[in-house]
Each structure stands twice: as structure tokens, then as C-alpha cells.
Coordinates of C-alpha atoms in Angstrom, one line a residue:
Chain A
G39 CA -0.7 26.3 7.4
A40 CA -2.5 25.0 10.2
G41 CA -2.6 21.2 9.2
V42 CA -0.4 18.6 7.2
S43 CA -0.4 19.7 3.5
Q44 CA 0.4 17.0 1.1
T45 CA 1.0 18.1 -2.9
P46 CA 0.4 16.9 -5.3
S47 CA -3.1 15.7 -4.3
N48 CA -3.3 13.7 -7.7
K49 CA -0.6 12.5 -9.3
V50 CA -1.0 10.2 -12.8
T51 CA 2.6 8.6 -14.0
E52 CA 3.5 6.3 -16.2
K53 CA 5.0 2.6 -15.4
G54 CA 8.5 3.1 -14.8
K55 CA 8.7 6.7 -14.1
Y56 CA 9.9 8.3 -11.2
V57 CA 7.9 10.5 -8.8
E58 CA 8.1 12.7 -5.5
L59 CA 5.4 13.3 -3.2
R60 CA 5.8 16.3 -0.9
C61 CA 4.6 16.4 2.8
D62 CA 4.7 19.7 4.7
P63 CA 4.0 18.7 8.4
I64 CA 2.6 21.0 11.1
S65 CA 4.8 23.7 12.0
G66 CA 6.8 22.6 15.4
H67 CA 6.1 18.5 15.0
T68 CA 9.2 16.6 15.1
A69 CA 7.9 13.4 14.2
L70 CA 6.7 12.8 10.5
Y71 CA 5.2 9.6 9.1
W72 CA 4.4 8.1 5.7
Y73 CA 1.4 5.3 5.1
R74 CA -0.2 3.8 1.9
Q75 CA -3.7 3.1 1.7
S76 CA -5.1 1.2 -1.1
L77 CA -8.3 0.9 -2.0
G78 CA -10.5 -0.5 0.5
Q79 CA -7.7 -1.1 2.8
G80 CA -6.5 0.6 6.2
P81 CA -3.2 2.6 6.0
E82 CA 0.1 0.7 5.8
F83 CA 2.7 2.0 7.6
L84 CA 5.9 2.8 5.4
I85 CA 8.5 4.9 7.4
Y86 CA 8.9 7.7 10.2
F87 CA 11.2 10.4 10.9
Q88 CA 12.2 11.6 14.2
G89 CA 13.8 15.2 13.1
T90 CA 16.1 14.6 10.0
G91 CA 16.9 10.8 10.7
A92 CA 14.6 7.9 9.6
A93 CA 13.7 6.3 13.0
D94 CA 12.1 3.4 11.2
D95 CA 11.7 2.4 7.5
S96 CA 10.8 -1.0 8.1
G97 CA 7.2 -0.6 6.4
L98 CA 9.1 0.5 2.9
P99 CA 8.2 -2.5 0.4
N100 CA 11.2 -2.5 -1.6
D101 CA 14.2 -0.4 -2.5
R102 CA 12.3 1.5 -5.3
F103 CA 10.9 3.6 -2.3
F104 CA 12.9 6.2 -0.4
A105 CA 12.0 9.2 1.9
V106 CA 13.9 12.0 3.1
R107 CA 13.7 14.9 5.6
P108 CA 17.0 17.0 5.2
E109 CA 15.9 19.7 7.4
G110 CA 13.7 18.1 9.9
S111 CA 10.6 19.5 8.3
V112 CA 9.2 18.9 4.8
S113 CA 9.5 15.2 3.6
T114 CA 9.6 14.1 0.2
L115 CA 8.7 10.5 -0.5
K116 CA 10.4 9.1 -3.9
I117 CA 9.2 6.4 -6.3
Q118 CA 11.5 4.9 -8.7
R119 CA 10.5 2.8 -11.9
T120 CA 6.8 3.0 -10.4
E121 CA 4.6 -0.1 -11.3
R122 CA 0.6 -0.3 -11.6
G123 CA 0.8 -1.8 -7.9
D124 CA 2.3 1.3 -6.4
S125 CA -1.3 3.0 -7.3
A126 CA -2.7 3.9 -3.7
V127 CA -3.3 7.0 -1.5
Y128 CA 0.1 7.9 0.2
L129 CA -0.9 9.6 3.5
C130 CA 1.6 11.8 5.6
A131 CA 1.2 12.6 9.4
S132 CA 3.1 14.5 11.6
S133 CA 3.1 14.3 15.6
H134 CA 4.8 17.1 18.0
R135 CA 6.6 14.2 19.5
V136 CA 7.1 10.3 18.6
N137 CA 4.0 9.6 21.8
T138 CA 1.8 12.4 21.0
E139 CA -1.4 12.8 18.7
A140 CA -0.7 12.4 15.1
F141 CA -2.5 14.5 12.4
F142 CA -3.0 13.3 8.9
G143 CA -2.9 15.2 5.7
Q144 CA -5.3 14.6 2.8
G145 CA -3.2 12.6 1.0
T146 CA -1.7 12.2 -2.7
R147 CA -3.7 9.8 -5.0
L148 CA -0.9 8.2 -7.0
T149 CA -2.2 6.2 -10.2
V150 CA 0.7 4.6 -11.9
V151 CA -0.9 3.6 -15.9
Chain B
A28 CA 2.3 -11.0 14.9
Q29 CA -0.1 -8.0 15.5
K30 CA -3.3 -7.6 13.7
V31 CA -6.6 -5.9 13.9
T32 CA -9.8 -7.4 12.7
Q33 CA -12.9 -5.4 11.8
A34 CA -15.2 -7.6 10.6
Q35 CA -18.2 -5.3 9.7
T36 CA -17.4 -3.9 6.1
E37 CA -20.4 -1.6 5.9
I38 CA -23.0 -0.4 8.3
S39 CA -26.3 1.6 7.6
V40 CA -28.1 3.0 10.4
V41 CA -31.1 5.7 10.2
E42 CA -30.2 8.6 12.2
K43 CA -30.7 8.9 16.0
E44 CA -30.1 5.1 16.1
D45 CA -27.2 3.8 18.2
V46 CA -24.3 2.0 16.6
T47 CA -21.1 -0.3 17.6
L48 CA -18.4 -0.8 15.5
D49 CA -16.5 -3.8 16.5
C50 CA -12.6 -4.1 16.8
V51 CA -10.7 -7.3 17.6
Y52 CA -6.6 -7.1 18.0
E53 CA -4.0 -9.5 18.3
T54 CA -0.7 -9.0 20.0
R55 CA 2.1 -10.7 22.2
D56 CA 2.8 -7.4 23.4
T57 CA 2.0 -6.7 27.4
T58 CA 2.0 -3.0 26.6
Y59 CA 0.5 -1.4 23.6
Y60 CA -1.9 1.0 22.4
L61 CA -5.1 1.2 20.8
F62 CA -6.7 3.7 18.5
W63 CA -9.5 5.0 16.9
Y64 CA -9.9 7.1 13.5
K65 CA -12.4 8.5 11.6
Q66 CA -11.7 9.1 7.9
P67 CA -14.5 11.2 6.1
P68 CA -15.1 11.5 2.5
S69 CA -12.2 14.4 2.2
G70 CA -9.7 11.8 3.2
E71 CA -7.8 12.9 6.0
L72 CA -7.5 10.7 9.2
V73 CA -9.2 12.5 12.5
F74 CA -7.9 11.0 15.4
L75 CA -10.8 10.0 18.1
I76 CA -8.7 8.2 20.9
R77 CA -5.7 6.6 22.3
R78 CA -5.8 3.9 25.2
N79 CA -3.1 2.0 26.4
S80 CA -3.1 -1.5 27.6
F81 CA -3.0 -1.0 31.3
D82 CA -6.4 1.4 31.2
E83 CA -9.4 -0.9 30.9
Q84 CA -11.8 2.1 32.0
N85 CA -14.6 2.6 29.6
E86 CA -14.6 6.2 28.3
I87 CA -17.2 8.5 27.0
S88 CA -16.6 11.6 25.1
G89 CA -20.1 13.2 24.1
R90 CA -22.0 10.8 21.6
Y91 CA -18.6 8.7 21.6
S92 CA -17.8 5.7 23.8
W93 CA -15.4 3.0 23.9
N94 CA -15.4 -0.4 25.6
F95 CA -11.8 -2.1 26.2
Q96 CA -12.0 -5.5 27.1
K97 CA -8.6 -7.4 27.3
S98 CA -10.0 -10.7 28.3
T99 CA -11.8 -10.7 24.4
S100 CA -9.0 -8.7 23.0
S101 CA -11.7 -6.1 21.8
F102 CA -12.0 -2.3 21.7
N103 CA -15.3 -1.5 20.6
F104 CA -16.6 2.2 19.6
T105 CA -20.3 3.2 20.0
I106 CA -22.0 6.2 18.6
T107 CA -25.1 6.9 20.5
A108 CA -27.7 8.8 18.7
S109 CA -26.2 8.7 15.5
Q110 CA -25.9 11.7 12.8
V111 CA -25.6 12.1 9.1
V112 CA -22.1 13.7 10.0
D113 CA -21.2 10.6 11.3
S114 CA -21.2 9.0 8.0
A115 CA -17.4 7.9 7.2
V116 CA -14.9 5.2 7.6
Y117 CA -13.8 4.0 10.8
F118 CA -10.5 2.6 11.5
C119 CA -9.3 0.7 14.6
A120 CA -5.6 0.8 15.1
L121 CA -2.7 -0.9 17.2
S122 CA 0.8 0.1 17.8
E123 CA 3.6 -1.6 20.1
A124 CA 5.0 0.6 23.0
Q125 CA 8.3 2.2 22.9
E126 CA 11.5 0.8 25.2
D127 CA 10.1 3.0 27.9
G128 CA 6.4 2.1 27.4
G129 CA 5.4 5.3 25.5
A130 CA 3.1 5.5 22.7
T131 CA 4.2 5.5 19.1
N132 CA 2.3 6.4 15.8
K133 CA 3.7 3.5 13.7
L134 CA 0.3 2.0 13.7
I135 CA -1.3 -1.1 12.1
F136 CA -4.5 -0.6 10.9
G137 CA -7.6 -2.5 10.4
T138 CA -9.7 -2.7 7.1
G139 CA -12.1 -0.1 8.5
T140 CA -16.1 0.2 8.8
L141 CA -18.2 2.1 6.4
L142 CA -20.6 3.7 8.5
A143 CA -23.7 5.2 6.5
V144 CA -26.2 7.1 8.5
Q145 CA -29.5 8.1 6.7
P146 CA -31.5 11.0 7.4

């Protein structure tokens, strides 16, 4: 596809369950970013990858959150033992290089009930 | 600590009016980058502009213009002759520089300004 693709677009899960959110970056983009946007707030940085490695994971709120990018393309954000406070839109972005413009996907809206 | 403040929560204008969205930032870094993004109802963030801290020249792109003033730590955004399609949430953001001075996309966002342009 032409842009950053995130699946699913919506996810409803029960408190305590495990979820995976997927991001397909623009082909050829080496850098990939995850952000979380709560209602009425600006996006909040979670983690970014340069290739396969997590270059900066300082924004992950706790050890229930984990992200991988095993082949340097698709990334998965994993949340264990979900809590109602995890409800938010999770945004993924990619850029050709770390210092070039980032393109965002439309996000995954996660609702924990 | 770095921080971005967008004091205007919502602005409503009538089509063809000019509108300025305010952004004030805080950082201790001497090299940093400032951004504006547009978020339409569809949800994806659309990049509008990036400026580095050493380039205080104002920029104009069509109906859009940006005023960067380091003396007041502000990076304001003006839309001239607004149109209904400009209706969206606009975010100002700040990033620190890499060790080599280059930009990053590890952004600190403000809370956004919802712009409603009425026909």
C-alpha cells in the first residue's frame, strides 16, 4: 500500500486480556514509531525502531508493553494484562530515515472494558 | 524538561477569515526542532512543517505561514483565507536533536487546537 497501514482499526478487549496491534510501514522506511493518543490529548511517544532494533523505548509506560520488529518492516505492539487505562488510539508512523518526515497511519482504537 | 503548550483548545471561524494558532514551547536544548501536524477527522496525522532552532526565518506555503520567534519561544501558525477543508485538530510538536544535530521523530506534542471553519 501507499501509506502506513495499521490493523485492526478497532479492538475491544476485556480487562486482563492480551492484545497485539500491527503496523505495516511504508515500504523502504527504516524507522518506525509507536505513539499513544488518549482522548483530547496529543500523541505520546512510546518507542521507535531503527531497522530491527528498538533505538529508544523510553516512552513505554511499564513492562506490560512490548514491541517488536523482527525483520525490519512490520511491527507489533503487544500489551499484556490490559487495563482500562490502556484505552486509547495507538498510532504508528514510519520514515525513510530517522531524520526525515514521518508518515502516520490512521491508528488502532483500543478499548478495554 | 521539554513541553509544548497550545493554549487555544478550540477556535471557530467563518470561511475566508484568517486564523492564527498559537504554540509555546519549553526546552533547555540549544538545538531542537519544531513541527506542526494536522489531524483531520479520519485520524491520521499529516505533516505540515519542520523547522530547526537555528532557522528563524518565517515560512509561507500557499495559505499557510509560520512565525518562529526564539525570544518568546513561540512557533505560531497562520491560515489565510480559511476554508472548510481546513477544519481539523492542529498539533504543534517539539523534538530534541540527535548527537549530530539532525532531527528525530521522537516528538513531544501539545494538546492540540480544534479548528472549525464554518461555511
